[in-house]
Coordinates of N, CA and C in Angstrom, one line a residue:
X13 N 0.9 -1.2 0.0 CA 0.0 0.0 0.0 C 0.9 1.2 0.0
X14 N 0.7 2.1 -1.0 CA 1.5 3.3 -1.0 C 1.0 4.4 -0.1
X15 N 1.8 5.5 0.0 CA 1.4 6.6 0.9 C 0.1 7.2 0.6
X16 N -0.3 7.3 -0.6 CA -1.6 7.9 -1.0 C -2.7 7.0 -0.4
X17 N -2.6 5.7 -0.6 CA -3.6 4.8 -0.1 C -3.7 4.8 1.4
X18 N -2.5 4.9 2.0 CA -2.5 5.0 3.5 C -3.2 6.3 4.0
X19 N -3.0 7.4 3.3 CA -3.6 8.6 3.7 C -5.1 8.5 3.5
X20 N -5.6 8.0 2.3 CA -7.0 7.8 2.1 C -7.6 6.9 3.1
X21 N -7.0 5.8 3.5 CA -7.5 4.9 4.5 C -7.6 5.6 5.8
X22 N -6.6 6.4 6.2 CA -6.6 7.1 7.5 C -7.7 8.1 7.5
X23 N -7.9 8.8 6.4 CA -8.9 9.8 6.3 C -10.3 9.2 6.4
X24 N -10.5 8.1 5.7 CA -11.7 7.3 5.7 C -12.1 6.9 7.1
X25 N -11.2 6.2 7.8 CA -11.4 5.7 9.1 C -11.7 6.9 10.1
X26 N -11.0 7.9 10.0 CA -11.2 9.1 10.9 C -12.6 9.7 10.7
X27 N -13.0 9.7 9.5 CA -14.3 10.4 9.2 C -15.5 9.5 9.4
X28 N -15.4 8.2 9.1 CA -16.5 7.3 9.1 C -16.6 6.3 10.2
X29 N -15.6 6.3 11.0 CA -15.6 5.3 12.1 C -16.7 5.5 13.1
X30 N -17.1 6.7 13.5 CA -18.2 6.8 14.5 C -19.5 6.3 14.0
X31 N -19.8 6.6 12.7 CA -21.1 6.0 12.1 C -21.0 4.5 12.0
X32 N -19.9 4.0 11.6 CA -19.8 2.6 11.4 C -19.8 1.9 12.8
X33 N -19.2 2.5 13.8 CA -19.3 1.9 15.2 C -20.7 1.9 15.7
X34 N -21.5 2.9 15.4 CA -22.9 2.9 15.8 C -23.6 1.7 15.2
X35 N -23.4 1.5 13.9 CA -24.0 0.3 13.2 C -23.5 -1.0 13.9
X36 N -22.3 -1.1 14.1 CA -21.7 -2.3 14.7 C -22.3 -2.5 16.1
X37 N -22.5 -1.4 16.9 CA -23.2 -1.5 18.2 C -24.6 -2.0 18.1
X38 N -25.3 -1.5 17.1 CA -26.7 -1.9 16.9 C -26.8 -3.4 16.5
X39 N -25.8 -3.8 15.7 CA -25.8 -5.2 15.3 C -25.5 -6.2 16.4
X40 N -24.6 -5.7 17.3 CA -24.1 -6.7 18.4 C -24.8 -6.4 19.7
X41 N -25.2 -5.2 20.0 CA -25.8 -4.9 21.3 C -24.9 -4.8 22.4
X42 N -23.6 -4.7 22.1 CA -22.6 -4.6 23.1 C -21.4 -3.8 22.6
X43 N -20.9 -2.8 23.4 CA -19.9 -1.9 22.9 C -18.6 -2.7 22.6
X44 N -18.2 -3.6 23.4 CA -16.9 -4.3 23.2 C -17.0 -5.2 21.9
X45 N -18.2 -5.9 21.8 CA -18.4 -6.8 20.6 C -18.4 -5.9 19.4
X46 N -19.0 -4.7 19.5 CA -19.1 -3.8 18.3 C -17.6 -3.4 17.9
X47 N -16.8 -3.1 18.9 CA -15.4 -2.7 18.6 C -14.7 -3.9 17.9
X48 N -14.9 -5.1 18.4 CA -14.4 -6.3 17.7 C -14.9 -6.5 16.3
X49 N -16.2 -6.3 16.1 CA -16.8 -6.5 14.8 C -16.2 -5.4 13.8
X50 N -16.1 -4.2 14.2 CA -15.6 -3.1 13.4 C -14.1 -3.4 13.0
X51 N -13.3 -3.8 14.0 CA -11.9 -4.0 13.8 C -11.7 -5.2 12.9
X52 N -12.5 -6.3 13.1 CA -12.4 -7.5 12.2 C -12.8 -7.1 10.8
X53 N -13.8 -6.4 10.6 CA -14.3 -6.0 9.2 C -13.2 -5.1 8.6
X54 N -12.6 -4.2 9.4 CA -11.6 -3.3 8.8 C -10.4 -4.1 8.5
X55 N -10.0 -5.1 9.3 CA -8.8 -5.9 9.0 C -9.1 -6.7 7.7
X56 N -10.3 -7.1 7.4 CA -10.6 -7.8 6.1 C -10.7 -6.8 4.9
X57 N -10.9 -5.5 5.2 CA -11.1 -4.6 4.1 C -9.7 -4.0 3.7
X58 N -8.8 -3.8 4.6 CA -7.5 -3.2 4.3 C -6.8 -3.8 3.2
X59 N -6.7 -5.2 3.1 CA -5.9 -5.8 2.0 C -6.6 -5.5 0.6
X60 N -7.8 -5.1 0.6 CA -8.5 -4.8 -0.6 C -8.6 -3.3 -0.9
X61 N -8.0 -2.5 0.0 CA -8.2 -1.1 -0.1 C -7.8 -0.5 -1.5
X62 N -6.7 -1.0 -2.1 CA -6.3 -0.5 -3.4 C -7.4 -0.7 -4.4
X63 N -8.0 -1.9 -4.4 CA -9.1 -2.2 -5.3 C -10.4 -1.4 -5.1
X64 N -10.5 -0.8 -3.9 CA -11.7 -0.1 -3.5 C -11.7 1.4 -3.8
X65 N -10.5 1.9 -4.3 CA -10.4 3.3 -4.5 C -11.4 3.9 -5.5
X66 N -11.9 3.2 -6.5 CA -12.8 3.7 -7.4 C -14.2 3.2 -7.2
X67 N -14.4 2.6 -6.0 CA -15.8 2.1 -5.7 C -16.2 2.7 -4.4
X68 N -17.1 2.1 -3.7 CA -17.7 2.6 -2.4 C -17.0 1.8 -1.3
X69 N -16.0 2.3 -0.7 CA -15.3 1.5 0.4 C -16.2 1.4 1.6
X70 N -17.0 2.4 1.9 CA -17.9 2.3 3.1 C -18.9 1.2 2.9
X71 N -19.5 1.1 1.7 CA -20.5 0.0 1.4 C -19.8 -1.3 1.5
X72 N -18.6 -1.5 1.0 CA -17.9 -2.7 1.1 C -17.6 -3.1 2.6
X73 N -17.2 -2.1 3.4 CA -16.9 -2.3 4.8 C -18.2 -2.7 5.5
X74 N -19.3 -2.1 5.2 CA -20.6 -2.4 5.9 C -21.0 -3.8 5.6
X75 N -20.8 -4.2 4.3 CA -21.2 -5.6 3.9 C -20.3 -6.6 4.6
X76 N -19.0 -6.3 4.8 CA -18.2 -7.2 5.5 C -18.6 -7.3 7.0
X77 N -19.0 -6.1 7.6 CA -19.5 -6.1 8.9 C -20.8 -7.0 9.1
X78 N -21.7 -6.8 8.1 CA -23.0 -7.6 8.2 C -22.7 -9.1 8.1
X79 N -21.8 -9.4 7.2 CA -21.5 -10.9 7.0 C -20.7 -11.4 8.2
X80 N -19.8 -10.6 8.8 CA -19.1 -11.0 10.0 C -20.0 -11.3 11.1
X81 N -21.0 -10.4 11.3 CA -22.0 -10.6 12.3 C -22.8 -11.9 12.1
X82 N -23.2 -12.1 10.9 CA -24.0 -13.3 10.6 C -23.1 -14.6 10.9
X83 N -21.8 -14.5 10.5 CA -20.9 -15.6 10.8 C -20.8 -15.8 12.3
X84 N -20.7 -14.7 13.0 CA -20.6 -14.8 14.5 C -21.8 -15.5 15.1
X85 N -23.0 -15.1 14.8 CA -24.1 -15.7 15.4 C -24.4 -17.1 14.9
X86 N -23.9 -17.4 13.8 CA -23.9 -18.9 13.3 C -23.0 -19.7 14.2
X87 N -21.8 -19.2 14.4 CA -20.8 -19.9 15.3 C -21.3 -20.0 16.7
X88 N -22.0 -18.9 17.1 CA -22.6 -18.9 18.5 C -23.5 -20.1 18.7
X89 N -24.3 -20.5 17.7 CA -25.2 -21.6 17.8 C -24.4 -22.9 18.1
X90 N -23.2 -23.0 17.6 CA -22.4 -24.2 17.8 C -21.6 -24.1 19.1
X91 N -21.1 -23.0 19.4 CA -20.2 -22.8 20.6 C -20.8 -21.8 21.5
X92 N -21.5 -22.2 22.6 CA -22.1 -21.2 23.5 C -21.0 -20.7 24.4
X93 N -21.0 -19.4 24.6 CA -20.0 -18.7 25.5 C -20.8 -18.2 26.7
X94 N -20.1 -18.1 27.8 CA -20.6 -17.5 29.0 C -20.3 -16.0 29.0
X95 N -21.3 -15.2 28.8 CA -21.1 -13.8 28.8 C -21.0 -13.2 30.2
X96 N -20.0 -12.5 30.5 CA -19.9 -11.8 31.9 C -20.4 -10.4 31.7
X97 N -21.2 -10.0 32.6 CA -21.7 -8.6 32.6 C -20.8 -7.8 33.5
X98 N -20.5 -6.6 33.0 CA -19.7 -5.7 33.8 C -20.4 -4.4 33.9
X99 N -19.7 -3.5 34.5 CA -20.2 -2.1 34.6 C -20.0 -1.4 33.3
X100 N -21.1 -0.9 32.7 CA -21.0 -0.1 31.5 C -20.4 1.3 31.9
X101 N -19.9 1.9 30.9 CA -19.4 3.3 31.1 C -20.6 4.2 31.4
X102 N -20.3 5.1 32.4 CA -21.5 5.9 32.8 C -21.9 6.8 31.6
X103 N -23.1 7.0 31.5 CA -23.6 7.9 30.4 C -23.5 9.3 30.8
X104 N -23.3 10.2 29.8 CA -23.3 11.6 30.0 C -24.7 12.2 30.2
X105 N -24.8 13.5 30.4 CA -26.1 14.0 30.7 C -27.0 13.9 29.4
X106 N -28.3 13.7 29.6 CA -29.2 13.6 28.5 C -29.7 15.0 28.1
X107 N -29.1 15.5 27.1 CA -29.5 16.9 26.7 C -30.7 16.9 25.8
X108 N -31.1 15.8 25.3 CA -32.2 15.8 24.3 C -33.5 15.1 24.7
X109 N -33.5 14.5 25.9 CA -34.7 13.8 26.4 C -34.9 12.5 25.7
X110 N -35.9 11.8 26.1 CA -36.2 10.5 25.5 C -35.4 9.4 26.0
X111 N -34.7 9.6 27.1 CA -33.8 8.5 27.7 C -34.6 7.3 28.0
X112 N -35.8 7.4 28.6 CA -36.5 6.2 28.9 C -36.9 5.4 27.7
X113 N -37.2 6.0 26.6 CA -37.6 5.3 25.4 C -36.4 4.7 24.8
X114 N -35.2 5.4 24.8 CA -34.0 4.8 24.2 C -33.6 3.6 25.0
X115 N -33.6 3.7 26.4 CA -33.2 2.5 27.2 C -34.2 1.4 27.0
X116 N -35.4 1.6 26.9 CA -36.4 0.5 26.7 C -36.2 -0.1 25.4
X117 N -35.9 0.7 24.3 CA -35.7 0.1 23.0 C -34.4 -0.7 23.0
X118 N -33.4 -0.2 23.7 CA -32.1 -0.9 23.7 C -32.3 -2.3 24.4
X119 N -33.0 -2.3 25.5 CA -33.2 -3.5 26.2 C -34.1 -4.5 25.3
X120 N -35.1 -3.9 24.6 CA -35.9 -4.8 23.8 C -35.1 -5.3 22.6
X121 N -34.2 -4.5 22.0 CA -33.4 -5.0 20.9 C -32.4 -6.1 21.4
X122 N -31.9 -5.9 22.6 CA -31.0 -7.0 23.2 C -31.8 -8.3 23.4
X123 N -33.1 -8.2 23.7 CA -33.9 -9.4 23.9 C -34.2 -10.2 22.7
X124 N -34.0 -9.5 21.5 CA -34.3 -10.2 20.3 C -33.1 -11.2 19.9
X125 N -33.4 -12.3 19.3 CA -32.3 -13.1 18.8 C -31.5 -12.4 17.8
X126 N -30.2 -12.7 17.7 CA -29.3 -12.0 16.9 C -29.7 -11.8 15.4
X127 N -30.3 -12.9 14.8 CA -30.7 -12.8 13.4 C -31.8 -11.7 13.3
X128 N -32.8 -11.7 14.2 CA -33.9 -10.7 14.1 C -33.3 -9.3 14.4
X129 N -32.4 -9.2 15.3 CA -31.9 -7.9 15.6 C -31.1 -7.3 14.4
X130 N -30.4 -8.2 13.8 CA -29.6 -7.8 12.6 C -30.5 -7.3 11.5
X131 N -31.6 -8.0 11.2 CA -32.6 -7.6 10.2 C -33.2 -6.2 10.6
X132 N -33.6 -6.1 11.8 CA -34.2 -4.8 12.3 C -33.2 -3.6 12.1
X133 N -32.0 -3.8 12.4 CA -31.0 -2.8 12.3 C -30.8 -2.4 10.8
X134 N -30.7 -3.4 10.0 CA -30.5 -3.2 8.5 C -31.7 -2.5 7.9
X135 N -32.9 -3.0 8.3 CA -34.1 -2.4 7.6 C -34.4 -1.0 8.1
X136 N -34.3 -0.8 9.5 CA -34.9 0.4 10.0 C -33.8 1.4 10.4
X137 N -32.6 1.0 10.8 CA -31.5 2.0 11.1 C -30.8 2.3 9.8
X138 N -30.4 1.3 9.1 CA -29.6 1.5 7.9 C -30.5 1.8 6.7
X139 N -31.8 1.6 6.8 CA -32.8 2.0 5.8 C -32.6 1.2 4.5
X140 N -32.2 0.0 4.6 CA -32.1 -0.9 3.4 C -33.4 -1.5 3.1
X141 N -33.5 -1.8 1.8 CA -34.7 -2.5 1.3 C -34.6 -4.0 1.7
X142 N -35.7 -4.7 1.6 CA -35.6 -6.2 1.9 C -34.7 -6.9 1.0
X143 N -34.6 -6.5 -0.3 CA -33.7 -7.1 -1.2 C -32.3 -6.8 -0.9
X144 N -32.0 -5.6 -0.4 CA -30.6 -5.2 0.0 C -30.2 -6.0 1.2
X145 N -31.1 -6.1 2.1 CA -30.8 -6.9 3.4 C -30.5 -8.3 3.0
X146 N -31.4 -8.9 2.2 CA -31.2 -10.3 1.8 C -29.8 -10.5 1.1
X147 N -29.4 -9.6 0.3 CA -28.1 -9.7 -0.4 C -27.0 -9.5 0.6
X148 N -27.1 -8.6 1.5 CA -26.1 -8.4 2.5 C -25.9 -9.6 3.5
X149 N -27.0 -10.2 3.8 CA -27.0 -11.4 4.7 C -26.8 -12.7 4.0
X150 N -27.0 -12.7 2.7 CA -26.9 -14.0 2.0 C -28.0 -14.9 2.2
X151 N -29.2 -14.4 2.3 CA -30.4 -15.2 2.5 C -31.5 -14.7 1.6
X152 N -32.7 -15.3 1.6 CA -33.8 -15.0 0.7 C -34.6 -13.8 1.3
X153 N -35.3 -13.1 0.4 CA -36.2 -12.0 0.8 C -37.2 -12.5 1.7
X154 N -37.7 -13.7 1.5 CA -38.7 -14.3 2.4 C -38.2 -14.5 3.8
X155 N -37.0 -14.8 3.9 CA -36.4 -15.0 5.2 C -36.3 -13.6 5.9
X156 N -35.9 -12.6 5.2 CA -35.8 -11.2 5.7 C -37.2 -10.8 6.2
X157 N -38.2 -11.1 5.4 CA -39.6 -10.7 5.7 C -40.1 -11.4 7.0
X158 N -39.8 -12.7 7.1 CA -40.3 -13.4 8.2 C -39.6 -13.0 9.5
X159 N -38.3 -12.8 9.4 CA -37.5 -12.3 10.6 C -38.0 -10.9 11.0
X160 N -38.2 -10.0 10.0 CA -38.7 -8.7 10.3 C -40.1 -8.8 11.0
X161 N -41.0 -9.6 10.5 CA -42.3 -9.7 11.1 C -42.2 -10.2 12.5
X162 N -41.4 -11.2 12.7 CA -41.3 -11.8 14.1 C -40.6 -10.8 15.0
X163 N -39.6 -10.0 14.5 CA -38.9 -9.1 15.4 C -39.8 -7.9 15.8
X164 N -40.6 -7.4 14.8 CA -41.5 -6.3 15.1 C -42.6 -6.8 16.1
X165 N -43.1 -8.0 15.9 CA -44.1 -8.5 16.8 C -43.6 -8.6 18.2
X166 N -42.4 -9.1 18.3 CA -41.7 -9.3 19.6 C -41.5 -7.9 20.3
X167 N -41.0 -6.9 19.5 CA -40.8 -5.6 20.0 C -42.1 -5.0 20.5
X168 N -43.2 -5.2 19.8 CA -44.5 -4.7 20.2 C -44.9 -5.4 21.6
X169 N -44.6 -6.6 21.8 CA -44.9 -7.3 23.0 C -44.0 -6.7 24.2
X170 N -42.8 -6.5 23.9 CA -41.9 -5.9 24.9 C -42.1 -4.5 25.2
X171 N -42.6 -3.7 24.2 CA -42.8 -2.3 24.4 C -44.2 -1.9 24.0
X172 N -45.2 -2.3 24.8 CA -46.5 -2.0 24.5 C -46.9 -0.5 24.6
X173 N -46.2 0.2 25.4 CA -46.5 1.7 25.5 C -45.9 2.6 24.5
X174 N -44.9 2.0 23.7 CA -44.2 2.8 22.7 C -44.8 2.5 21.4
X175 N -45.2 3.6 20.7 CA -45.8 3.4 19.3 C -44.7 3.1 18.3
X176 N -44.7 1.9 17.8 CA -43.7 1.5 16.8 C -44.2 1.9 15.4
X177 N -43.3 2.2 14.5 CA -43.7 2.6 13.1 C -44.3 1.3 12.5
X178 N -45.2 1.5 11.6 CA -45.8 0.4 10.8 C -44.6 -0.2 10.0
X179 N -44.7 -1.5 9.8 CA -43.7 -2.2 9.0 C -43.8 -1.8 7.5
X180 N -42.7 -1.3 7.0 CA -42.7 -1.0 5.5 C -42.6 -2.2 4.7
X181 N -43.2 -2.2 3.5 CA -43.2 -3.3 2.6 C -42.4 -3.0 1.4

């Protein structure tokens, strides 16, 4: 990798890392797992960086993150780990309100199975179509639809007082 590519990579990571970390957090539901996911995806993207200069490197990196997450939860089915809960970093002051709703949504998203949480993040946070989600996850559109339906139904059970948006088709 030459100096120009290194500079482009450093600039890309500096400017897009916060947004990509938010997506990784939403996919994993855990800050440390999100950091691992982002770092793993970045490590797989760097060797291809020269080939990505004329394309969309962020799109490529996001696809790698989605597929890494899918691989992780597929492995999780085979190898159960014992998760240890620790003290989260203290949150700063809530300047914009809505903390209760955000905390309730966070807890509800964590309660979803990983496959459903991934589909919800891609559909509603990333605003991808069902076809794009299916392509990113390597599954059929029908699978995306059924996981979305089950996830939204479960979120409605967990959050009866919060008005959820109608499912887009």
